[in-house]
Amino acid sequence: MKKFFKRLAIILLAFFALLIGTTALMTSFFEGQVGQRITKEINKQLTSELVIQGFGLSVIRTFPNVAANLQDVTLMDSRGGALLEAREVSLRFGLLSLFGSKIKVHSVVISDGILNIEISPDGQPNYDIFRESAEEPEEESSTIVSLEQARLRNIELSYSDKSIRQEASILVQDATFSGEFSSEQFSLKSQAELNSRFVDLDSLRYLPDKAISYDAVVAVNLKEGSYKLEKVLLKVEDSAYKVDGSIERWETGTYFDLAASSEEAKLEGVFSLLPAEFMKNLEGFTSTGKFGFNAFIKGQYNQKQSPEIRVEFGLQDGKLSNPKLTDPLKDVSFNAVFSNGKFRDNSSSTFTLENFKAYFNRELVEMRLEVANFDDPRIDFYLDGVVPMASAYGMLGNPKITGGEGEVEIKELHLKGAYEDMLSPSRIARVQAGGALEFDDVGLSVGEEKLVIDRGELRLDGNRMSVENLRLEGAGSDITFQGAAFNVIPVLFADSLNSQRVELEFEASLTAKQLDIDRLMKFSALTPEEEKEPEPVMDSLRTVQIEKRERISSFLKGSFNADFDNFNYNLIEGRNFTGKLEFGNNIMTIKGKVEAMGGTFDLDGVTAFEGRPELKAKLVAQHINTTEFFRQSENFGQDVLTDKNIKGDLDARIVIFAYWDEEGNFLMDKLRVLA
């Protein structure tokens, strides 16, 4: 019996090998003829043209079907451009079709290509390339396309609808569509793995670089133009959504009646559905806990109207984590609702975040947010709670900060008004704002240094922010700030170009028992790791730092009354400095009197920060020890007249011209000192 089955297996293998081999041989004889027939018949159905560069028949990898492989395919659109470009379009049909008068194509696989779909401003598509029935030639076709399955592999989909301002770029990694496509009514089954490059809707970008997949069963009625979603599972990144409802094509537009829900979604999954510009401050947040999501779209969509859209989501007994937080927010709960409102457009759209509560390292944080009218946003924001810096220092966005301690108490911080008013100093008075930040031994570690805000408070009252007894200790310094500033909110909301020409107007006092300028300046210097980077990289990092300094100085308009007991900069040591620092138009003016180098200096200097920084200073020196003057000034970069060969006292009037390049490097060769 064993020999019988063995011989039977050998016979069957030999039979199938002979059958496949014979079929493969026969297809080589039909190859040219079939290629011409298929290309000719397809072009008969088109008002444009299908161009192929090569053709081949294959049976071994598709047995028992035959694959007619069109190679390097270009399908022209209705405007003379390329609708489809593909490395291969493989048409599948039964083996016996080779011996009949008609080839019946039942599936197609399109691989490695680009599909360009464009709709003009007047609503005309570029894919309207198929002949109407009345236009079709009278002779009987030798090729019948009765598709039951279509598959796309590695296809770049480019979509642009200028009539409703929509664009999308999507990589179709693998997608299958199966059903009786030749029927007016059929059940469509489809699965797909996609990568969304972007989807632009009304100038907002959605789904940038997001992984998307779906598994769907849709009841299609081509005659009535209806699509009923019977079983659809949509997955965006790691969040899955059940979608049901229907879509109908009306003469006046497309009618949507869709609902989506999820019991497995996460907060980060919902964030990924938001416009990219809203995601900037939300990236990295992940959630655990009981998360609920429900949404619906209902109504007609055309050039004049949009459907009603409502999205609700919330978290209960949850946890929020972020790589920038050393500890998560715990016991998180909130409810959020988005609606496009009465008019179903941006003007009536609202987003509300209600009843947000969380514990941050056992400290309660409460928040509320409402945004109305997305065309001209009105914001209502409230925040109250305690932020432990040991957990939150990473949110400051400075990689040089490596640790934190102490607490910042946020006291009823609120902001209410139109966003445009918040940007404009002339209209900021319309905005309601208030609250306070109170510091309690707040410390930040930067490398080996630590800065501690020992005490102090920032209090916001309308457009005025007062600084009350803010004491900063660390890095060899002990500094106290006191004063007031205006236009803080417009400065915080200003764009990178400061197009509103916002200025932070201030009047403040700055007192210091000790000021170590060298150690303080290290906070903005490159880190040891950055110093090891190649020179072009370091130049780029320095440029970024200078741009940040220029941006800060461009906002400043005001003055500090300064009083320093002791200070040092490089080798220069001074004490009892009294004077005034004034800022405006990216320029700092300093006037004052200081004891240094055994005598006194009257100082009058101007520093310009924009572009290539430069300093011009006038000094009136009295009873200066010349040896110390040259030593602490590092002999002004020369070795002819030095502290080693000069003695005595100096009374002089001195003018100093100093320059830096765009990257912040001091130009010693351009230093000029006139006395």
GROMACS .gro file of C-alpha atoms in nm, residues 425 427-434 459-466 484-490 505:
model
   25
  425PRO     CA    1  -0.072   9.527   2.157
  427ARG     CA    2  -0.620   9.538   2.111
  428ILE     CA    3  -0.484   9.337   2.403
  429ALA     CA    4  -0.692   9.547   2.645
  430ARG     CA    5  -1.001   9.360   2.517
  431VAL     CA    6  -0.861   9.034   2.654
  432GLN     CA    7  -0.944   8.922   3.007
  433ALA     CA    8  -0.635   8.776   3.174
  434GLY     CA    9  -0.524   8.710   3.528
  459ARG     CA   10   0.126   8.812   3.874
  460LEU     CA   11  -0.082   8.872   3.561
  461ASP     CA   12  -0.353   9.138   3.566
  462GLY     CA   13  -0.488   9.219   3.221
  463ASN     CA   14  -0.198   9.337   3.006
  464ARG     CA   15   0.027   9.396   3.306
  465MET     CA   16   0.257   9.137   3.457
  466SER     CA   17   0.431   9.226   3.782
  484ALA     CA   18   0.643   9.526   3.580
  485ALA     CA   19   0.602   9.445   3.211
  486PHE     CA   20   0.334   9.500   2.950
  487ASN     CA   21   0.240   9.305   2.632
  488VAL     CA   22   0.349   8.971   2.779
  489ILE     CA   23   0.062   8.785   2.606
  490PRO     CA   24   0.130   8.928   2.256
  505GLU     CA   25   0.760   9.717   2.754
   0.00000   0.00000   0.00000
